[in-house]
Short mmCIF file of C-alpha atoms in Angstrom, two decimals:
data_model
loop_
_atom_site.label_atom_id
_atom_site.label_comp_id
_atom_site.label_asym_id
_atom_site.label_seq_id
_atom_site.Cartn_x
_atom_site.Cartn_y
_atom_site.Cartn_z
CA MET A 80 17.23 -16.29 41.17
CA LYS A 81 15.11 -14.48 39.26
CA ALA A 82 12.49 -14.79 42.14
CA GLN A 83 14.39 -13.66 44.71
CA ALA A 84 15.70 -10.36 42.25
CA VAL A 85 11.70 -9.80 41.94
CA LEU A 86 10.76 -10.25 45.67
CA SER A 87 13.68 -7.48 46.96
CA PHE A 88 12.47 -5.15 43.96
CA PHE A 89 8.80 -5.42 46.10
CA PHE A 90 10.91 -4.97 49.55
CA THR A 91 12.48 -2.26 48.10
CA LEU A 92 9.58 -0.60 46.68
CA ILE A 93 7.26 -0.87 49.59
CA PRO A 94 8.40 1.78 51.74
CA SER A 95 8.77 4.37 48.48
CA LEU A 96 4.88 3.30 47.86
CA CYS A 97 4.16 3.87 51.63
CA GLY A 98 3.94 7.78 52.39
CA SER A 99 2.64 9.56 55.19
CA GLN A 100 -1.07 7.95 54.44
CA ASP A 101 -0.40 4.41 54.85
CA THR A 102 2.72 3.41 56.84
CA PHE A 103 0.57 1.71 59.38
CA PHE A 104 -0.04 -0.97 56.73
CA LEU A 105 3.88 -2.39 56.90
CA ALA A 106 3.31 -3.82 60.49
CA SER A 107 0.83 -6.19 59.12
CA PHE A 108 2.01 -6.98 55.79
CA SER A 109 3.38 -10.31 56.25
CA PRO A 110 0.46 -12.27 57.38
CA LEU A 111 -2.37 -10.22 55.59
CA SER A 112 -0.60 -9.37 52.23
CA THR A 113 -1.16 -11.17 48.69
CA MET A 114 1.01 -10.72 45.74
CA SER A 115 -0.01 -11.53 42.10
CA GLU A 116 1.90 -11.08 38.58
CA GLN A 117 0.05 -10.42 35.13
CA VAL A 118 1.37 -10.00 31.32
CA VAL A 119 -0.23 -7.27 29.49
CA ILE A 120 0.53 -6.71 25.37
CA GLY A 121 -0.22 -3.31 24.42
CA ARG A 122 0.08 -1.65 20.82
CA LEU A 123 2.14 1.55 20.00
CA ASP A 124 -0.08 4.46 20.03
CA GLU A 125 -3.11 2.37 21.62
CA ASP A 126 -4.85 2.70 24.91
CA VAL A 127 -4.31 -0.49 27.38
CA ILE A 128 -5.43 -1.17 31.17
CA LEU A 129 -3.16 -2.39 33.78
CA PRO A 130 -5.23 -4.71 36.16
CA CYS A 131 -5.45 -4.80 39.81
CA SER A 132 -8.21 -6.02 41.87
CA PHE A 133 -8.40 -6.28 45.66
CA GLU A 134 -10.51 -6.92 48.68
CA SER A 135 -12.17 -3.68 49.18
CA GLY A 136 -12.39 -1.89 52.93
CA PRO A 137 -12.29 1.06 54.38
CA ASP A 138 -8.96 3.63 53.95
CA ILE A 139 -8.24 2.82 50.61
CA VAL A 140 -4.87 3.50 49.60
CA ILE A 141 -3.50 3.11 45.92
CA HIS A 142 -0.02 3.86 44.76
CA TRP A 143 1.14 2.80 40.74
CA LYS A 144 4.63 2.93 40.31
CA ASN A 145 7.19 1.94 37.47
CA GLN A 146 10.37 0.09 37.66
CA ASP A 147 12.51 2.75 37.79
CA ASN A 148 10.30 3.85 41.17
CA TYR A 149 8.58 6.68 39.25
CA TYR A 150 4.68 7.60 40.14
CA LEU A 151 2.15 6.92 37.76
CA TYR A 152 -0.79 7.21 39.92
CA SER A 153 -1.71 7.94 43.53
CA TYR A 154 -5.27 7.78 45.49
CA TYR A 155 -5.80 8.45 49.01
CA LYS A 156 -8.30 9.96 51.25
CA GLU A 157 -10.59 9.39 48.92
CA SER A 158 -9.41 11.41 45.86
CA ASP A 159 -6.52 11.51 43.86
CA GLN A 160 -3.15 12.84 44.75
CA LEU A 161 -0.80 13.57 41.68
CA GLU A 162 1.60 15.94 43.45
CA LYS A 163 4.34 12.99 42.79
CA GLN A 164 3.43 11.85 39.32
CA ASP A 165 6.32 11.61 36.79
CA PRO A 166 5.75 14.44 33.93
CA LYS A 167 5.56 11.82 31.04
CA PHE A 168 2.34 9.93 32.46
CA ILE A 169 0.13 13.45 32.92
CA ASN A 170 -3.11 13.33 31.38
CA ARG A 171 -1.91 9.66 30.20
CA THR A 172 -3.31 7.63 33.42
CA SER A 173 -6.23 7.21 35.43
CA LEU A 174 -8.04 5.35 37.55
CA PHE A 175 -12.01 4.06 37.45
CA HIS A 176 -13.08 6.35 40.16
CA GLY A 177 -16.72 4.79 40.21
CA GLN A 178 -15.17 0.77 40.60
CA ILE A 179 -12.89 1.73 43.37
CA HIS A 180 -14.62 0.77 45.97
CA ASN A 181 -15.95 -2.45 44.17
CA GLY A 182 -12.46 -3.19 44.42
CA ASN A 183 -11.56 -2.29 41.21
CA ALA A 184 -7.93 -0.66 41.25
CA SER A 185 -6.79 -0.92 37.44
CA LEU A 186 -5.23 1.89 35.34
CA SER A 187 -6.28 3.41 32.03
CA PHE A 188 -2.68 3.82 30.21
CA ARG A 189 -3.52 5.91 26.98
CA ARG A 190 -1.37 6.69 23.87
CA LEU A 191 1.29 3.62 24.35
CA SER A 192 4.87 4.21 23.37
CA LEU A 193 7.83 1.53 23.16
CA GLN A 194 9.33 3.26 25.98
CA ASP A 195 6.25 2.26 28.36
CA GLU A 196 7.33 -1.15 27.98
CA GLY A 197 8.53 -2.58 31.45
CA ILE A 198 7.64 -3.53 35.04
CA TYR A 199 4.89 -1.83 36.90
CA VAL A 200 3.61 -2.40 40.44
CA CYS A 201 -0.10 -1.83 42.07
CA TYR A 202 0.16 -1.15 45.83
CA VAL A 203 -3.39 -1.12 47.26
CA GLY A 204 -4.00 -1.06 51.10
CA THR A 205 -6.87 -0.98 53.28
CA SER A 206 -7.45 -1.18 57.26
CA SER A 207 -7.54 -4.73 57.44
CA ARG A 208 -5.20 -5.93 54.40
CA LYS A 209 -2.81 -4.93 51.44
CA LYS A 210 -1.94 -6.33 47.73
CA ILE A 211 0.89 -5.79 45.56
CA ASN A 212 0.10 -6.66 41.89
CA LYS A 213 3.03 -6.68 39.38
CA VAL A 214 2.18 -6.01 35.67
CA VAL A 215 4.76 -6.62 33.20
CA LEU A 216 3.81 -4.22 30.10
CA LYS A 217 4.77 -5.46 26.79
CA VAL A 218 4.31 -3.36 23.57
CA GLY A 219 4.28 -4.38 19.92
CA ALA A 220 4.06 -2.20 16.84
CA PHE A 221 2.55 -3.19 13.47
CA VAL A 222 1.74 -0.91 11.02
CA THR A 223 -0.32 -2.42 8.41
CA PRO A 224 2.40 -3.77 6.06
CA VAL A 225 2.35 -3.33 2.05
CA MET A 226 3.39 -5.15 -0.78
CA LYS A 227 4.36 -3.13 -3.75
CA TYR A 228 5.20 -3.87 -7.45
CA GLU A 229 8.25 -1.74 -9.39
CA LYS A 230 9.83 -1.79 -12.96
CA LYS A 231 12.75 -0.50 -13.43
CA ASN A 232 13.80 -0.24 -17.19
CA THR A 233 13.32 -4.19 -18.02
CA ASN A 234 13.51 -5.30 -14.37
CA SER A 235 10.29 -5.90 -12.20
CA PHE A 236 10.61 -6.33 -8.71
CA LEU A 237 8.00 -6.86 -5.35
CA ILE A 238 8.95 -5.21 -2.11
CA CYS A 239 7.19 -5.94 1.18
CA ASN A 240 7.28 -2.80 3.06
CA VAL A 241 6.22 -2.46 6.97
CA LEU A 242 6.52 1.05 8.35
CA SER A 243 6.78 0.64 12.18
CA VAL A 244 6.99 -2.84 13.49
CA TYR A 245 8.56 -4.20 17.01
CA PRO A 246 10.00 -6.37 17.67
CA TYR A 247 11.72 -7.46 14.80
CA PRO A 248 9.42 -9.87 12.56
CA ILE A 249 9.90 -12.98 10.76
CA ILE A 250 9.97 -12.14 6.92
CA THR A 251 9.55 -15.17 4.52
CA TRP A 252 9.16 -15.33 0.66
CA LYS A 253 8.03 -18.30 -1.50
CA VAL A 254 7.48 -18.37 -4.72
CA ASP A 255 4.51 -21.17 -5.65
CA ASP A 256 4.54 -21.99 -2.19
CA THR A 257 8.21 -23.05 -2.05
CA PRO A 258 10.23 -20.84 -0.01
CA ILE A 259 13.11 -18.34 -1.52
CA SER A 260 15.37 -15.88 0.27
CA GLU A 261 15.30 -12.33 -0.10
CA ASN A 262 17.01 -10.50 -2.50
CA SER A 263 17.42 -7.34 -0.39
CA VAL A 264 16.52 -6.13 3.03
CA GLU A 265 16.46 -2.01 4.18
CA GLU A 266 15.95 -1.59 7.76
CA VAL A 267 16.05 1.67 9.87
CA GLU A 268 15.63 1.28 13.84
CA SER A 269 13.67 4.49 15.10
CA LEU A 270 12.79 5.22 18.79
CA GLY A 271 12.82 1.30 19.14
CA ALA A 272 10.63 0.41 16.30
CA PHE A 273 11.75 -1.26 12.90
CA CYS A 274 10.93 0.00 9.34
CA ILE A 275 11.89 -2.71 6.92
CA ASN A 276 11.99 -2.99 3.06
CA SER A 277 12.14 -6.65 1.96
CA GLY A 278 12.37 -7.42 -1.70
CA VAL A 279 12.69 -9.95 -4.28
CA ASN A 280 13.50 -9.95 -8.15
CA ILE A 281 10.52 -11.16 -10.20
CA THR A 282 12.49 -13.70 -12.48
CA ARG A 283 9.28 -16.31 -13.44
CA SER A 284 6.37 -14.00 -14.30
CA ASN A 285 4.02 -17.42 -15.05
CA SER A 286 4.58 -18.13 -11.16
CA SER A 287 3.01 -16.54 -8.25
CA TYR A 288 4.94 -15.06 -5.17
CA GLN A 289 4.24 -14.66 -1.87
CA CYS A 290 5.10 -12.75 1.25
CA ALA A 291 4.32 -12.98 4.91
CA ILE A 292 5.74 -10.49 7.96
CA GLU A 293 4.71 -12.25 11.47
CA ASN A 294 4.50 -10.24 14.53
CA THR A 295 5.09 -13.16 17.27
CA LEU A 296 3.94 -10.75 20.21
CA LEU A 297 1.31 -9.47 19.07
CA LYS A 298 0.26 -12.56 17.24
CA GLN A 299 -0.37 -11.03 14.01
CA THR A 300 0.72 -11.96 10.51
CA TRP A 301 0.40 -10.01 7.45
CA ARG A 302 0.30 -11.79 3.80
CA GLY A 303 0.97 -10.18 0.60
CA LYS A 304 0.53 -12.38 -3.30
CA TRP A 305 1.65 -11.30 -6.87
CA THR A 306 0.25 -12.86 -9.70
CA MET A 307 0.29 -12.16 -13.59
CA LYS A 308 -2.21 -13.31 -15.76
CA ASP A 309 -2.60 -14.07 -19.42
CA GLY A 310 -1.97 -10.78 -21.46
CA PHE A 311 -4.83 -9.56 -24.48
CA ARG A 312 -3.78 -8.51 -27.84
CA LYS A 313 -6.71 -6.44 -29.34
CA MET A 314 -7.01 -4.01 -31.91
CA GLN A 315 -7.73 -0.39 -31.80
CA SER A 316 -10.94 0.90 -31.15
CA GLU A 317 -12.09 -2.21 -29.26
CA ASN A 318 -13.12 -3.26 -25.70
CA VAL A 319 -11.07 -5.31 -22.97
CA LEU A 320 -12.04 -6.17 -19.58
CA LEU A 321 -9.27 -6.43 -17.54
CA SER A 322 -9.95 -9.55 -14.79
CA CYS A 323 -9.42 -8.87 -10.60
CA GLU A 324 -11.04 -11.42 -8.96
CA PRO A 325 -9.32 -12.28 -5.48
CA GLU A 326 -8.65 -15.54 -4.16
CA ASN A 327 -10.79 -16.98 -1.26
CA SER A 328 -8.04 -18.14 0.83
CA PHE A 329 -6.83 -14.45 1.07
CA PHE A 330 -9.72 -12.48 0.75
CA LEU A 331 -12.00 -11.70 3.63
CA PRO A 332 -15.12 -9.93 2.12
CA THR A 333 -16.37 -8.69 5.34
CA GLN A 334 -13.33 -6.48 6.63
CA ASP A 335 -12.63 -3.27 5.08
CA PHE A 336 -10.65 -3.00 2.13
CA VAL A 337 -9.90 -1.03 -1.08
CA VAL A 338 -9.37 -2.03 -4.30
CA THR A 339 -7.13 -0.01 -6.67
CA TRP A 340 -6.39 0.00 -10.36
CA SER A 341 -3.19 2.03 -11.78
CA LYS A 342 -1.23 1.71 -15.11
CA VAL A 343 2.43 0.48 -14.57
CA GLY A 344 5.27 2.32 -16.00
CA SER A 345 9.33 2.41 -15.29
CA GLU A 346 9.65 4.03 -12.25
CA THR A 347 5.86 5.54 -12.37
CA SER A 348 2.60 4.87 -12.42
CA SER A 349 -0.81 6.36 -12.60
CA VAL A 350 -3.87 5.35 -10.67
CA LEU A 351 -7.09 4.99 -13.10
CA ALA A 352 -10.14 3.98 -10.31
CA TYR A 353 -10.40 2.62 -7.30
CA PHE A 354 -13.27 1.10 -5.18
CA LEU A 355 -14.00 1.41 -1.37
CA ASN A 356 -15.57 -1.34 0.63
CA SER A 357 -16.57 0.55 3.25
CA SER A 358 -18.66 2.78 1.67
CA GLN A 359 -19.25 1.03 -1.74
CA LYS A 360 -17.77 4.10 -3.38
CA THR A 361 -16.53 3.83 -6.86
CA VAL A 362 -13.84 6.47 -8.41
CA VAL A 363 -12.93 6.66 -12.08
CA ASN A 364 -10.19 8.89 -13.22
CA GLU A 365 -10.13 7.78 -17.11
CA PRO A 366 -13.51 8.39 -19.05
CA ARG A 367 -13.05 4.94 -21.06
CA LEU A 368 -12.98 2.68 -17.94
CA SER A 369 -16.16 1.37 -16.38
CA TRP A 370 -17.24 -0.75 -13.19
CA ASN A 371 -19.99 -3.49 -13.49
CA LYS A 372 -22.00 -2.85 -10.24
CA GLU A 373 -22.96 -6.51 -10.58
CA LEU A 374 -19.34 -8.10 -10.83
CA ILE A 375 -18.39 -5.64 -7.37
CA ASN A 376 -21.30 -7.13 -5.86
CA ARG A 377 -20.20 -10.94 -6.61
CA HIS A 378 -16.45 -9.59 -5.40
CA ASN A 379 -15.16 -9.52 -9.03
CA PHE A 380 -13.75 -6.19 -9.45
CA SER A 381 -12.86 -6.53 -13.11
CA LEU A 382 -12.73 -2.99 -15.21
CA THR A 383 -13.85 -2.58 -18.70
CA LEU A 384 -11.63 -0.13 -21.06
CA LYS A 385 -13.40 0.71 -24.13
CA ASP A 386 -12.17 2.21 -27.44
CA LEU A 387 -8.69 1.33 -27.11
CA SER A 388 -5.57 3.19 -28.84
CA LEU A 389 -2.03 2.42 -29.65
CA SER A 390 -0.89 4.15 -26.19
CA ASP A 391 -3.26 1.99 -24.14
CA SER A 392 -0.34 -0.50 -24.47
CA GLY A 393 1.62 -1.52 -20.88
CA GLU A 394 1.05 -3.29 -17.80
CA TYR A 395 -2.55 -2.90 -15.69
CA LEU A 396 -2.06 -3.41 -11.90
CA CYS A 397 -5.24 -4.71 -9.55
CA ASN A 398 -4.28 -4.05 -6.11
CA ILE A 399 -6.71 -5.26 -3.01
CA SER A 400 -5.57 -4.05 0.05
CA SER A 401 -6.84 -4.69 3.80
CA SER A 402 -5.23 -4.47 6.96
CA ASN A 403 -4.15 -8.31 6.79
CA TYR A 404 -3.24 -8.73 2.92
CA THR A 405 -2.17 -7.44 0.02
CA LEU A 406 -3.49 -8.77 -3.63
CA LEU A 407 -1.68 -7.63 -7.14
CA THR A 408 -2.63 -8.98 -10.29
CA ILE A 409 -1.08 -7.95 -13.31
CA GLN A 410 -2.11 -7.86 -16.69
CA THR A 411 -0.18 -7.26 -20.04
CA LEU A 412 -2.31 -5.24 -22.69
CA HIS A 413 -0.65 -4.95 -26.42
CA VAL A 414 -2.91 -2.76 -28.90
CA GLU A 415 -2.28 -3.31 -32.45
CA VAL A 416 -3.13 -1.61 -35.38
CA ASP A 417 -6.40 -2.74 -37.41
CA GLN A 418 -4.88 -3.54 -41.07
CA ARG A 419 -8.71 -2.95 -42.23
CA THR A 420 -8.94 0.69 -40.52
CA VAL A 421 -5.47 0.99 -42.06
CA VAL A 422 -6.78 0.32 -45.57
CA ARG A 423 -9.85 2.56 -44.93
CA ILE A 424 -7.88 5.21 -44.02
CA ILE A 425 -4.81 4.73 -46.40
CA LEU A 426 -6.79 3.73 -49.75
CA PRO A 427 -8.62 7.20 -50.07
CA ILE A 428 -5.64 9.35 -49.55
CA LEU A 429 -3.40 7.42 -51.97
CA VAL A 430 -6.79 7.95 -54.52
CA ALA A 431 -6.73 11.64 -53.25
CA VAL A 432 -2.98 11.80 -54.08
CA LEU A 433 -2.88 10.13 -57.46
CA ALA A 434 -5.96 11.93 -58.75
CA ALA A 435 -3.99 15.34 -57.43
CA THR A 436 -0.85 14.14 -59.48
CA LEU A 437 -2.81 13.77 -62.87
CA VAL A 438 -4.76 17.32 -62.43
CA LEU A 439 -1.55 18.84 -62.04
CA SER A 440 0.23 17.24 -65.00
CA VAL A 441 -2.73 17.87 -67.10
CA VAL A 442 -2.46 21.09 -66.32
CA THR A 443 0.98 21.96 -66.75
CA SER A 444 1.13 20.35 -70.14
CA LYS A 445 -2.07 22.99 -71.45
CA LEU A 446 0.44 25.68 -69.77
CA ARG A 447 3.50 24.73 -72.01
CA ARG A 448 1.50 24.48 -75.00
CA CYS A 449 0.24 27.70 -74.42
CA ILE A 450 3.15 29.44 -73.54
CA CYS A 451 4.95 27.88 -76.80
CA SER A 452 2.25 29.03 -79.16
CA CYS A 453 2.99 32.85 -78.60
CA PRO A 454 6.73 33.00 -79.27
CA GLU A 455 6.68 36.57 -80.60
CA GLU A 456 5.51 37.80 -77.15
CA HIS A 457 7.34 35.85 -75.06
CA SER A 458 11.10 34.85 -76.21
CA THR A 459 12.16 34.13 -72.85
CA ASN A 460 9.63 31.54 -72.47
CA GLN A 461 10.14 30.13 -76.00
CA ARG A 462 13.54 29.79 -74.86
CA SER A 463 11.99 27.11 -72.35
CA CYS A 464 9.61 26.22 -74.39
CA ASN A 465 12.15 24.86 -76.70
CA ALA A 466 14.44 23.29 -73.87
CA GLY A 467 11.13 21.35 -73.08
CA THR A 468 10.80 20.36 -76.43
CA ALA A 469 14.60 19.02 -76.45
CA GLU A 470 14.04 17.41 -73.23
CA GLU A 471 10.92 15.37 -74.43
CA THR A 472 12.88 14.53 -77.55
CA ARG A 473 16.04 13.01 -75.40
CA ALA A 474 13.53 11.29 -73.12
CA LEU A 475 11.82 9.58 -76.73
CA SER A 476 15.13 9.08 -78.25
CA ASP A 477 15.89 6.80 -74.26
CA HIS A 478 12.56 4.54 -75.21
CA PRO A 479 12.63 1.60 -77.46
CA ALA A 480 11.76 2.21 -81.09
CA SER A 481 7.93 1.27 -80.84
CA ILE A 482 7.10 4.28 -78.45
CA ARG A 483 8.74 6.70 -80.99
CA ASN A 484 6.68 5.05 -83.60
CA GLU A 485 3.41 5.60 -81.93
CA GLY A 486 4.63 9.23 -81.01
CA ARG A 487 5.07 9.50 -84.70
CA SER A 488 1.38 8.13 -85.61
#
């Protein structure tokens, strides 16, 4: 049934393909014509070539039409004939003019959209023979996915996101190579393509989490992996080396990739540094951070953080990303107060406070004696002095007799 439908389509199409310039070919179509079929796979927003070859001869006529009978391109009388060209193909299609007389009627098709997917027919006629070539064009989309690590309050989770994919992909999650079900999926369809967010909660921080997204049409698979390394406990003013060494099973050093270091907070993150493999460019946004060029040459992207402070405590994320993978590595840093530093700072302060208290006590005592020694000039102060003496007397009465005796002596 499918073969009959295709043949019916061809013979219905032929009269419309053959205008006033090539009706004479129809008489000899059956004995001298050939048919062929090819499948071509293109990518969204990229260019593709629809193939069509023939045995060259004089009086070449070329027509390209789609399954809806719209003209993509026409060529006869040794020149392009585009009066009937459908507007959506204007400036998007062209022939290889320098190769037409060598038997090449292939069509260059630019800036593919998903709506371009379908069946296309190339009709080529010469004075001696003619050929019909059927091309099935399939268009796929696979804008590079990413894996994202996020925190909300005390919860941590991973998201594998692909902004544009077609057809619908196969998504798999694994924990330590054991398949698991995703916790959430969000998808939006726009102009035929899908935008997908697939997420899982991190419940086992000592395990590795992997996500794979496969486009079966384009035969392309992207992978993401998340791991948490042992954390650090450091003292203030010390240095720490935050480790980031990619796994050989994922990492392809010959491909372009980007390394990004960031500090992760609840619902926010700040970029600390990044490295571009294509240009060997390193950028640091925190003066206390530094790369080691020798380590980078060995594909070790560890980062040194100097002169630690309490505010440096938190989670640090190393992200290595390319068109084929994302590798996320988390390390936790806890900065503690150095007790020796506390002693060095607090002890002088305590000594200073005690000394100031002693001096103030001595000055106050001398001032009181001075006021009490001049009662005729300072009657008001005399009353204060007497009150102070009474208070001292009551205070002495509250102490043991030994202290009172010591006071008499």
